[in-house]
Every structure is written in C-alpha cells, then in structure tokens.
Amino acid sequence: ETMNTQMPIGVDDFKEVREDYYFVDKTHFIQSLIDGHSKVTLLTRPRRFGKTLTMSMLDYFFSLEREQESLHLFDGLQIARAGIDYMKHRGQYPVLFMTFKGIQNDTWNLAFNAFQLVIQKEFQQHRYLLDTPELAPEEKQLYSRFLDNTATLAEYQISLLYLCEYLYRYYKIRPIILIDEYDAPIQNAYNHGFYDTAISYFRTFYNNTLKGNEFLNFAILTGVLRIAKESIFSGLNNLRVCSILDNAYADVMGFTEEEVTQIAKDTGEEQALPTLKKWYDGYRFGNIDIYNPWSIINFFAERTADDYWVNTSSNDIIQHMMQGNAKSQEKNLPTLLHGGTVAAIIREGLIYKDITQNKDGLYTLLLMTGYLTAVQNTTVPNGRLCQLRIPNEELTHVFQSEILNLDPFSKSKSSNISLNSSRSRYPQS
C-alpha cells in the first residue's frame, strides 16, 4: 500500500487522521500513561500544538465504547509494537472526553449555557444508563435534567462526579476523564470581564470532578496556561502539571527533529529541511527541541514557507497585557527582534489578574502561548529564571506585525515604518 501523505490540517479526530491522512506516531504517550500516571495530569502547550488530536487518540485507545472502532487503528504503531501487555488496555475503560474550547461567549450566561451543552452531550453519550437498575429513580430524574438542560447551577458542578459514579456502578470499572482546553472558559471570562464568577464556579466544578472523586481512574487535562492552583485547583494535591518547561511528556505534542526529517523523507521534500528549521523550529519543551506542528503540516500541504501559525490566533490577552506592561517591557523588544535573549523569572502559577501587574507576567504569558521560547531555565526561589528568545523566523514576523503594532507601540518609530507592508498580511483576529 502506498503511504498517505495528505496533511491533516485542522483535523483533530484520531480515527479520521489514521484513515485518511499522514500520521506522526505519538502513541508512546499511551505507553507511558499505562506505565504510570498521576491521578490528574495537566499538560499545558501553546495553541495548535496538537492537544485535541492527542486527547482524541487517548479516547479511541482506552474507550470501551469505541472498542470495535479502534480495532485496527493502532496496528503497526509504537503502542502495538510495545506488545500485548499494553494492547490489552485498548477498549477497556469508560471514558468521558470533552472539550471546552467552544466556550467563547461574551457574557457569563452565554458561557454557562455553552458549558451546559458540553455536559449534556456527555450525558447523551451514556444515555443507556437510564435503562439500568443500577440507578435509583431520583438518580434517573437527575440524569434526565442533564439531558434536557434543566439541572441547577449547583447540579452542574457535580455532574461529572455523578456520571463517573453511574458509569462505575454499571461497568465496575473506574472511568478515565479527558478534558481538552480546560482553561478556555477562564481565559474567555478574563477577556470579557466576568473572571471572578467563572473562576469560583469552575473551581467547585473541577474540585468535585477531580478531587473528591473516588470513582475516577485518572484524568488528563490540556490547556494553554497553567492557572494558579489557588484559584482553580485549590486543595488538589494529586495534580501533576507538565508545562513546556518540564521534561515529562515533552515530545508528545509538537514535532521532534527526527519526526520532521521523516515527514520530509516520506514526502520527497528533504531539500526543505534547512528552511523548516529556520522557520518553524526553535521551541524547547523540557530538554527537547520541538518544531511547531501546525506550521510544519501546512508547509507540507502548501510546499512553501509562510506564516501559518499566526493566522489562527486570538491575541486578546496579549493586548490586555501590553496595555498594562508595555512601557517597562518596550525596551527589550528590539533585543528580541535582533535575535538576542531576555532574562525573566517565569512564575507559571500566576493568577490572571496578577499577570498584568507582574513585571515578568508578560514574559510568562508570551512563553506559555508560544510567542517566545526558553533557551535555558534554572529553578530559583519564586519561579524559574529563563533566558527567552523568539524561536524562529515565523515568530519574528509575528512579533513585528502583532506585538509591535499593538497600541502602545504603534507610536514608536521603529514599528511603523518598516512594518506596514507586513501588516496587511495579518488580519488581526
């Protein structure tokens, strides 16, 4: 059979990618989770680095309701080569898989309604529970309220805890919870001015779901930012955070040098490797050198180097930051644009509100969201001291067009003269 070299742009369903597109094998992640995992793991990565596809892969592998669908999806991949001790876990667990990335609304009521719909969909997936003797009559009534969106605010905060318990009773197996883009509702709330409401609501939701939940097997969460533990995961002492500064799971999202070289071989584009390195490499996750996967697959689809990643962005939060921080940070931007590094203390657990006040908050944000990368990091008493730089050619363009053209900088002579030409190519989202 010939290899499929069609690139999965914007496709984040694992089965669809496996059947119709080129797939970069990341199934060693499944292997490492089976070998050992924390009760709750939070993986933070920049947007478009493959978070949703990774979670979809876990869903297809572990979900007992997908057991037939996933029968051949893992054939020939690393996890299958690892042997039967690993493959015997396939299709053996109830899985709750949801994404909060769609909760992008400008009022709390609308955001809450969007959240209700995500929960409703999860209850619909397991509707068969209504027909089982394992649920008491009043539990079935509660279940029905989640199905028709009439449960109370407090009931939604315990919805997943209950669903886990019902699934456990039915299957006698503890469920796995996968929550993609866990921080999207919080970031959205921050941008639209109802942060306090959202934080206090989701704090209770996450604590009920992840902390007091004896029916939980394990949970994986992904997001862009690590929101301060105090503000959302208070008291959750079984949480392991793996950010871009950590070595754990560092190569699970984004492409390694070997992977990019392999794609180039498979597509007959090996002569493009130096270009790819210059444009899209330069990220450091833990100790590993990582390429931006979104830009790489777009390059192989279009066969031309361009700024692919920037066009997908929403930089509201960056704009907030610039207004608060711009003056003190402005002097460092030319250093960065000329390829130099800037030192900053990165405090990953910043509360959103502190980001704008904190001198290094801007850098924490630019690092976590993928605009900058850390070439070195050492642990210091109140965070990590990082040497930051712009990772590559593509991001240099982003800096010139997006960061310098944001309000406080547009008056500075350096930004406008040379950059108007590039400005038209990047419609601000």
Short mmCIF file of C-alpha atoms in Angstrom, two decimals:
data_model
loop_
_atom_site.label_atom_id
_atom_site.label_comp_id
_atom_site.label_asym_id
_atom_site.label_seq_id
_atom_site.Cartn_x
_atom_site.Cartn_y
_atom_site.Cartn_z
CA GLU A 1 0.00 0.00 0.00
CA THR A 2 1.26 3.49 -0.67
CA MET A 3 1.74 5.87 2.18
CA ASN A 4 -0.86 8.59 2.55
CA THR A 5 0.98 11.89 2.54
CA GLN A 6 -2.07 14.13 2.71
CA MET A 7 -1.65 16.52 5.64
CA PRO A 8 -4.37 16.63 8.35
CA ILE A 9 -4.87 20.38 8.52
CA GLY A 10 -7.47 21.19 11.13
CA VAL A 11 -8.40 17.51 11.55
CA ASP A 12 -8.25 16.54 15.20
CA ASP A 13 -10.21 13.29 15.23
CA PHE A 14 -7.70 10.47 15.62
CA LYS A 15 -9.67 7.91 13.60
CA GLU A 16 -10.09 10.30 10.69
CA VAL A 17 -6.37 11.13 10.72
CA ARG A 18 -5.40 7.45 10.83
CA GLU A 19 -7.71 6.51 7.98
CA ASP A 20 -7.28 9.45 5.62
CA TYR A 21 -4.13 11.40 6.44
CA TYR A 22 -0.46 11.32 7.27
CA PHE A 23 0.02 10.49 10.96
CA VAL A 24 3.04 11.22 13.15
CA ASP A 25 3.09 8.38 15.66
CA LYS A 26 2.74 9.69 19.23
CA THR A 27 1.36 6.50 20.75
CA HIS A 28 4.35 6.20 23.09
CA PHE A 29 2.31 8.64 25.21
CA ILE A 30 -0.27 5.89 25.80
CA GLN A 31 2.53 3.53 26.76
CA SER A 32 3.93 5.96 29.34
CA LEU A 33 0.45 6.53 30.84
CA ILE A 34 -0.03 2.78 31.24
CA ASP A 35 3.42 2.52 32.84
CA GLY A 36 2.44 5.10 35.44
CA HIS A 37 0.50 8.32 35.78
CA SER A 38 -0.63 10.80 38.38
CA LYS A 39 -4.28 10.83 39.35
CA VAL A 40 -4.64 14.14 37.49
CA THR A 41 -2.18 15.38 34.85
CA LEU A 42 -2.36 18.83 33.31
CA LEU A 43 -0.42 19.32 30.07
CA THR A 44 -0.05 22.93 29.01
CA ARG A 45 1.05 23.72 25.45
CA PRO A 46 0.59 26.61 23.01
CA ARG A 47 -2.46 26.55 20.74
CA ARG A 48 -2.31 24.43 17.59
CA PHE A 49 0.33 22.12 19.03
CA GLY A 50 -1.82 19.00 18.76
CA LYS A 51 -3.61 18.94 22.12
CA THR A 52 -7.00 17.88 20.79
CA LEU A 53 -5.65 15.18 18.47
CA THR A 54 -3.62 13.77 21.37
CA MET A 55 -6.73 13.61 23.58
CA SER A 56 -8.75 12.05 20.76
CA MET A 57 -6.04 9.40 20.42
CA LEU A 58 -6.38 8.55 24.14
CA ASP A 59 -10.17 8.39 23.80
CA TYR A 60 -10.00 5.94 20.87
CA PHE A 61 -7.46 3.80 22.65
CA PHE A 62 -8.97 3.47 26.11
CA SER A 63 -12.71 3.81 25.44
CA LEU A 64 -14.69 0.58 25.76
CA GLU A 65 -17.49 2.15 23.72
CA ARG A 66 -15.03 2.61 20.85
CA GLU A 67 -13.57 -0.88 21.16
CA GLN A 68 -14.85 -2.01 17.74
CA GLU A 69 -13.97 1.26 16.04
CA SER A 70 -10.41 1.19 17.33
CA LEU A 71 -9.76 -2.45 16.45
CA HIS A 72 -7.21 -1.68 13.73
CA LEU A 73 -6.47 2.00 14.34
CA PHE A 74 -3.31 1.21 16.31
CA ASP A 75 -1.93 -1.50 14.01
CA GLY A 76 1.77 -1.01 13.33
CA LEU A 77 2.11 1.94 15.72
CA GLN A 78 4.56 2.16 18.64
CA ILE A 79 1.93 1.09 21.18
CA ALA A 80 1.13 -2.07 19.19
CA ARG A 81 4.83 -2.85 18.80
CA ALA A 82 5.22 -2.47 22.57
CA GLY A 83 3.23 -5.68 22.90
CA ILE A 84 0.20 -7.34 24.38
CA ASP A 85 0.75 -6.03 27.92
CA TYR A 86 -0.04 -2.60 26.55
CA MET A 87 -2.60 -3.51 23.91
CA LYS A 88 -4.73 -5.41 26.41
CA HIS A 89 -5.76 -1.99 27.81
CA ARG A 90 -7.32 -0.98 24.50
CA GLY A 91 -11.10 -0.57 24.68
CA GLN A 92 -11.32 -1.45 28.36
CA TYR A 93 -12.42 1.73 30.16
CA PRO A 94 -15.42 4.05 30.27
CA VAL A 95 -14.10 7.40 29.00
CA LEU A 96 -15.54 10.90 29.43
CA PHE A 97 -13.96 13.08 26.76
CA MET A 98 -14.97 16.70 26.37
CA THR A 99 -13.52 19.91 25.08
CA PHE A 100 -14.19 23.38 26.48
CA LYS A 101 -12.60 25.21 23.58
CA GLY A 102 -16.01 26.30 22.26
CA ILE A 103 -16.88 28.23 25.41
CA GLN A 104 -16.10 31.62 23.88
CA ASN A 105 -19.01 33.86 24.85
CA ASP A 106 -19.13 37.47 25.91
CA THR A 107 -21.46 37.08 28.90
CA TRP A 108 -21.44 34.65 31.82
CA ASN A 109 -24.96 33.45 30.97
CA LEU A 110 -24.00 32.50 27.45
CA ALA A 111 -20.74 30.92 28.60
CA PHE A 112 -22.65 28.89 31.17
CA ASN A 113 -25.14 27.79 28.50
CA ALA A 114 -22.25 26.64 26.32
CA PHE A 115 -20.87 24.68 29.29
CA GLN A 116 -24.33 23.10 29.85
CA LEU A 117 -24.33 21.87 26.25
CA VAL A 118 -20.92 20.22 26.68
CA ILE A 119 -22.20 18.38 29.77
CA GLN A 120 -25.47 17.49 28.04
CA LYS A 121 -23.56 15.89 25.17
CA GLU A 122 -21.57 13.76 27.62
CA PHE A 123 -24.76 12.54 29.31
CA GLN A 124 -26.32 11.81 25.91
CA GLN A 125 -23.36 9.57 25.06
CA HIS A 126 -24.18 7.35 28.02
CA ARG A 127 -27.96 7.52 27.81
CA TYR A 128 -28.17 3.73 28.19
CA LEU A 129 -27.57 4.30 31.93
CA LEU A 130 -31.20 5.40 32.21
CA ASP A 131 -32.33 1.88 31.37
CA THR A 132 -30.29 0.18 34.06
CA PRO A 133 -31.35 -0.99 37.53
CA GLU A 134 -28.08 0.49 38.88
CA LEU A 135 -29.64 3.96 39.04
CA ALA A 136 -32.32 4.78 41.60
CA PRO A 137 -35.49 6.60 40.39
CA GLU A 138 -34.31 10.01 41.70
CA GLU A 139 -30.91 9.48 40.04
CA LYS A 140 -32.67 8.85 36.76
CA GLN A 141 -34.62 12.07 37.27
CA LEU A 142 -31.38 13.97 37.83
CA TYR A 143 -29.89 12.27 34.76
CA SER A 144 -32.88 13.44 32.72
CA ARG A 145 -32.37 17.02 33.89
CA PHE A 146 -28.83 16.91 32.45
CA LEU A 147 -30.29 15.55 29.22
CA ASP A 148 -32.78 18.39 28.82
CA ASN A 149 -30.60 21.16 30.31
CA THR A 150 -32.80 21.86 33.30
CA ALA A 151 -30.36 20.96 36.10
CA THR A 152 -29.43 23.68 38.59
CA LEU A 153 -26.12 25.56 38.68
CA ALA A 154 -25.08 23.50 41.69
CA GLU A 155 -26.04 20.24 39.99
CA TYR A 156 -23.80 21.03 37.02
CA GLN A 157 -20.90 21.46 39.43
CA ILE A 158 -21.27 17.81 40.46
CA SER A 159 -22.40 16.48 37.07
CA LEU A 160 -19.18 14.65 36.16
CA LEU A 161 -18.73 13.28 39.67
CA TYR A 162 -22.17 11.68 39.39
CA LEU A 163 -21.64 10.48 35.84
CA CYS A 164 -18.39 8.80 36.95
CA GLU A 165 -20.22 7.08 39.77
CA TYR A 166 -23.03 5.84 37.49
CA LEU A 167 -20.53 4.51 34.95
CA TYR A 168 -18.56 2.80 37.68
CA ARG A 169 -21.69 1.09 39.00
CA TYR A 170 -22.63 -0.06 35.54
CA TYR A 171 -19.23 -1.32 34.34
CA LYS A 172 -17.48 -1.95 37.69
CA ILE A 173 -14.52 -0.12 36.14
CA ARG A 174 -13.41 3.37 37.09
CA PRO A 175 -13.72 5.86 34.22
CA ILE A 176 -10.98 7.99 32.66
CA ILE A 177 -11.72 11.73 32.25
CA LEU A 178 -10.20 13.73 29.38
CA ILE A 179 -10.81 17.49 29.37
CA ASP A 180 -9.36 19.39 26.43
CA GLU A 181 -8.73 23.16 26.72
CA TYR A 182 -9.77 23.22 30.37
CA ASP A 183 -8.79 26.89 30.66
CA ALA A 184 -10.70 28.23 27.64
CA PRO A 185 -13.75 29.32 29.71
CA ILE A 186 -11.47 31.08 32.21
CA GLN A 187 -9.44 32.89 29.57
CA ASN A 188 -12.65 33.88 27.82
CA ALA A 189 -14.12 35.15 31.11
CA TYR A 190 -10.98 37.20 31.72
CA ASN A 191 -11.24 38.79 28.29
CA HIS A 192 -14.92 39.64 28.78
CA GLY A 193 -14.92 40.84 32.35
CA PHE A 194 -16.58 38.03 34.34
CA TYR A 195 -13.44 36.29 35.54
CA ASP A 196 -14.37 36.14 39.24
CA THR A 197 -17.70 34.48 38.52
CA ALA A 198 -16.15 31.92 36.19
CA ILE A 199 -13.23 31.11 38.49
CA SER A 200 -15.39 30.48 41.53
CA TYR A 201 -17.83 28.37 39.51
CA PHE A 202 -15.21 26.22 37.78
CA ARG A 203 -13.13 25.86 40.94
CA THR A 204 -16.03 23.95 42.53
CA PHE A 205 -16.66 22.02 39.30
CA TYR A 206 -13.02 20.91 38.97
CA ASN A 207 -12.67 20.10 42.66
CA ASN A 208 -15.79 17.93 42.66
CA THR A 209 -14.71 16.21 39.46
CA LEU A 210 -11.03 15.67 40.23
CA LYS A 211 -10.50 15.90 43.96
CA GLY A 212 -13.31 14.20 45.83
CA ASN A 213 -13.96 11.64 43.12
CA GLU A 214 -13.37 8.09 44.37
CA PHE A 215 -14.78 6.70 41.10
CA LEU A 216 -12.12 8.33 38.94
CA ASN A 217 -9.43 6.16 37.37
CA PHE A 218 -7.28 9.08 36.21
CA ALA A 219 -7.76 12.39 34.40
CA ILE A 220 -5.78 14.22 31.73
CA LEU A 221 -6.38 17.92 31.15
CA THR A 222 -4.86 20.10 28.48
CA GLY A 223 -4.74 23.85 28.18
CA VAL A 224 -2.57 26.76 27.15
CA LEU A 225 -1.95 28.24 30.58
CA ARG A 226 -1.49 26.82 33.99
CA ILE A 227 -3.98 28.82 36.03
CA ALA A 228 -2.83 29.35 39.60
CA LYS A 229 -3.54 26.36 41.76
CA GLU A 230 -5.03 28.56 44.47
CA SER A 231 -7.56 29.97 42.09
CA ILE A 232 -8.81 26.80 40.42
CA PHE A 233 -7.29 23.58 41.73
CA SER A 234 -7.24 24.54 45.40
CA GLY A 235 -6.57 21.54 47.56
CA LEU A 236 -5.96 19.26 44.62
CA ASN A 237 -2.78 17.63 45.86
CA ASN A 238 -2.79 14.80 43.34
CA LEU A 239 -2.26 17.15 40.38
CA ARG A 240 0.85 16.91 38.23
CA VAL A 241 1.47 19.87 35.96
CA CYS A 242 3.62 19.25 32.88
CA SER A 243 4.28 22.54 31.16
CA ILE A 244 6.66 23.36 28.35
CA LEU A 245 9.42 23.79 30.96
CA ASP A 246 9.08 20.20 32.21
CA ASN A 247 10.71 17.06 30.83
CA ALA A 248 7.72 14.80 31.37
CA TYR A 249 5.84 14.10 28.11
CA ALA A 250 7.96 16.77 26.41
CA ASP A 251 7.82 15.15 22.95
CA VAL A 252 4.10 14.24 22.98
CA MET A 253 2.98 17.48 21.33
CA GLY A 254 4.86 19.25 18.58
CA PHE A 255 7.31 17.50 16.24
CA THR A 256 10.86 16.46 17.05
CA GLU A 257 13.75 16.89 14.62
CA GLU A 258 13.56 13.15 13.75
CA GLU A 259 9.84 13.37 13.05
CA VAL A 260 10.23 16.38 10.75
CA THR A 261 13.10 14.65 8.92
CA GLN A 262 10.87 11.59 8.45
CA ILE A 263 7.98 13.65 7.05
CA ALA A 264 10.41 15.31 4.63
CA LYS A 265 11.66 11.88 3.51
CA ASP A 266 8.14 10.49 3.14
CA THR A 267 7.04 13.46 1.04
CA GLY A 268 10.24 13.75 -1.01
CA GLU A 269 10.99 17.23 0.36
CA GLU A 270 14.30 16.63 2.10
CA GLN A 271 15.81 19.69 0.47
CA ALA A 272 13.37 21.80 2.54
CA LEU A 273 14.85 20.77 5.91
CA PRO A 274 17.10 23.84 6.39
CA THR A 275 14.15 26.12 5.59
CA LEU A 276 11.91 24.25 8.01
CA LYS A 277 14.50 24.56 10.74
CA LYS A 278 14.90 28.28 10.25
CA TRP A 279 11.17 29.00 10.05
CA TYR A 280 9.47 26.61 12.45
CA ASP A 281 11.99 25.09 14.87
CA GLY A 282 13.41 26.70 17.98
CA TYR A 283 10.94 25.63 20.64
CA ARG A 284 12.26 23.90 23.77
CA PHE A 285 9.86 21.66 25.66
CA GLY A 286 11.77 20.32 28.65
CA ASN A 287 15.15 19.36 27.17
CA ILE A 288 13.77 18.58 23.74
CA ASP A 289 14.00 20.60 20.58
CA ILE A 290 10.49 20.98 19.07
CA TYR A 291 9.07 22.25 15.77
CA ASN A 292 5.66 23.92 15.51
CA PRO A 293 3.48 21.06 14.16
CA TRP A 294 0.75 23.29 12.72
CA SER A 295 3.20 25.23 10.58
CA ILE A 296 5.00 22.05 9.53
CA ILE A 297 1.88 20.28 8.25
CA ASN A 298 0.80 23.47 6.50
CA PHE A 299 4.21 23.73 4.88
CA PHE A 300 3.95 20.16 3.54
CA ALA A 301 0.45 20.86 2.27
CA GLU A 302 1.38 24.12 0.51
CA ARG A 303 5.05 23.33 -0.19
CA THR A 304 6.01 26.88 0.65
CA ALA A 305 7.30 28.64 3.77
CA ASP A 306 4.83 31.15 5.14
CA ASP A 307 3.43 32.43 8.44
CA TYR A 308 0.82 29.77 9.12
CA TRP A 309 0.53 29.80 12.87
CA VAL A 310 -0.17 33.50 13.38
CA ASN A 311 -3.38 33.44 11.35
CA THR A 312 -5.02 31.11 13.83
CA SER A 313 -4.51 33.31 16.84
CA SER A 314 -6.67 35.24 19.18
CA ASN A 315 -4.44 37.65 21.00
CA ASP A 316 -6.94 39.45 23.26
CA ILE A 317 -4.98 38.51 26.30
CA ILE A 318 -1.72 39.70 24.77
CA GLN A 319 -3.41 43.03 24.07
CA HIS A 320 -4.53 43.30 27.69
CA MET A 321 -1.01 42.65 28.79
CA MET A 322 0.62 45.11 26.50
CA GLN A 323 -1.53 47.90 27.83
CA GLY A 324 -0.51 47.13 31.40
CA ASN A 325 3.11 46.32 30.80
CA ALA A 326 4.15 47.93 27.62
CA LYS A 327 6.23 50.78 28.88
CA SER A 328 8.55 48.75 31.08
CA GLN A 329 8.97 45.99 28.54
CA GLU A 330 9.25 48.02 25.38
CA LYS A 331 13.00 48.45 25.67
CA ASN A 332 13.55 44.69 25.43
CA LEU A 333 11.70 44.17 22.19
CA PRO A 334 14.49 45.33 19.86
CA THR A 335 16.87 42.91 21.65
CA LEU A 336 14.47 40.07 20.96
CA LEU A 337 13.88 41.11 17.36
CA HIS A 338 17.59 41.09 16.72
CA GLY A 339 17.88 37.51 17.93
CA GLY A 340 19.01 38.30 21.46
CA THR A 341 17.71 36.86 24.71
CA VAL A 342 15.94 38.49 27.64
CA ALA A 343 16.05 37.13 31.20
CA ALA A 344 12.81 36.83 33.13
CA ILE A 345 11.51 34.99 36.16
CA ILE A 346 8.69 32.76 34.97
CA ARG A 347 6.01 32.09 37.56
CA GLU A 348 3.78 29.51 35.98
CA GLY A 349 1.05 29.63 38.56
CA LEU A 350 0.21 33.29 38.05
CA ILE A 351 -3.36 34.27 38.66
CA TYR A 352 -4.70 36.04 35.57
CA LYS A 353 -5.30 39.26 37.46
CA ASP A 354 -1.68 39.35 38.58
CA ILE A 355 -0.38 38.84 35.08
CA THR A 356 -0.90 42.46 34.15
CA GLN A 357 0.68 43.76 37.36
CA ASN A 358 3.60 41.37 37.50
CA LYS A 359 6.74 42.66 35.84
CA ASP A 360 7.51 39.30 34.30
CA GLY A 361 3.86 38.38 33.73
CA LEU A 362 4.09 39.41 30.11
CA TYR A 363 7.02 37.06 29.57
CA THR A 364 5.29 34.19 31.36
CA LEU A 365 2.37 34.67 29.03
CA LEU A 366 4.46 35.02 25.85
CA LEU A 367 6.39 31.87 26.79
CA MET A 368 3.33 29.74 27.59
CA THR A 369 1.44 30.86 24.49
CA GLY A 370 4.36 30.05 22.17
CA TYR A 371 5.49 33.55 21.19
CA LEU A 372 8.81 33.09 22.99
CA THR A 373 10.86 30.06 23.94
CA ALA A 374 13.19 29.39 26.88
CA VAL A 375 16.75 28.53 25.87
CA GLN A 376 17.73 27.97 29.50
CA ASN A 377 15.83 27.66 32.71
CA THR A 378 17.02 27.31 36.29
CA THR A 379 14.88 26.97 39.37
CA VAL A 380 15.00 30.00 41.69
CA PRO A 381 13.06 30.55 44.93
CA ASN A 382 9.95 32.09 43.38
CA GLY A 383 9.85 30.53 39.95
CA ARG A 384 12.24 29.72 37.15
CA LEU A 385 14.83 32.05 35.77
CA CYS A 386 14.61 31.73 31.99
CA GLN A 387 16.58 33.11 29.10
CA LEU A 388 13.92 33.83 26.49
CA ARG A 389 14.15 34.43 22.80
CA ILE A 390 11.96 34.49 19.70
CA PRO A 391 12.03 30.88 18.46
CA ASN A 392 12.19 31.27 14.68
CA GLU A 393 11.60 33.23 11.51
CA GLU A 394 7.82 32.82 11.57
CA LEU A 395 7.59 34.21 15.10
CA THR A 396 9.90 37.11 14.25
CA HIS A 397 7.28 38.14 11.68
CA VAL A 398 4.54 37.71 14.28
CA PHE A 399 6.42 39.97 16.66
CA GLN A 400 6.84 42.61 14.04
CA SER A 401 3.24 42.57 12.92
CA GLU A 402 1.26 41.73 16.04
CA ILE A 403 3.22 42.74 19.07
CA LEU A 404 4.80 45.96 17.82
CA ASN A 405 1.62 47.17 16.19
CA LEU A 406 -0.43 46.86 19.36
CA ASP A 407 -1.41 50.22 20.69
CA PRO A 408 1.36 51.39 22.96
CA PHE A 409 3.99 50.57 20.37
CA SER A 410 2.34 51.97 17.29
CA LYS A 411 3.62 55.43 18.17
CA SER A 412 7.19 54.24 18.40
CA LYS A 413 9.02 54.99 15.19
CA SER A 414 10.65 51.60 14.95
CA SER A 415 7.43 49.73 14.45
CA ASN A 416 5.52 51.52 11.75
CA ILE A 417 7.94 52.50 9.09
CA SER A 418 9.28 49.13 8.09
CA LEU A 419 6.31 47.06 9.06
CA ASN A 420 3.28 48.44 7.31
CA SER A 421 3.97 46.17 4.39
CA SER A 422 3.63 43.07 6.52
CA ARG A 423 0.67 44.38 8.42
CA SER A 424 -1.82 43.80 5.65
CA ARG A 425 -0.91 40.12 5.55
CA TYR A 426 -2.05 39.52 9.11
CA PRO A 427 -5.65 40.49 9.66
CA GLN A 428 -5.98 40.97 13.41
CA SER A 429 -8.39 38.40 14.70
#
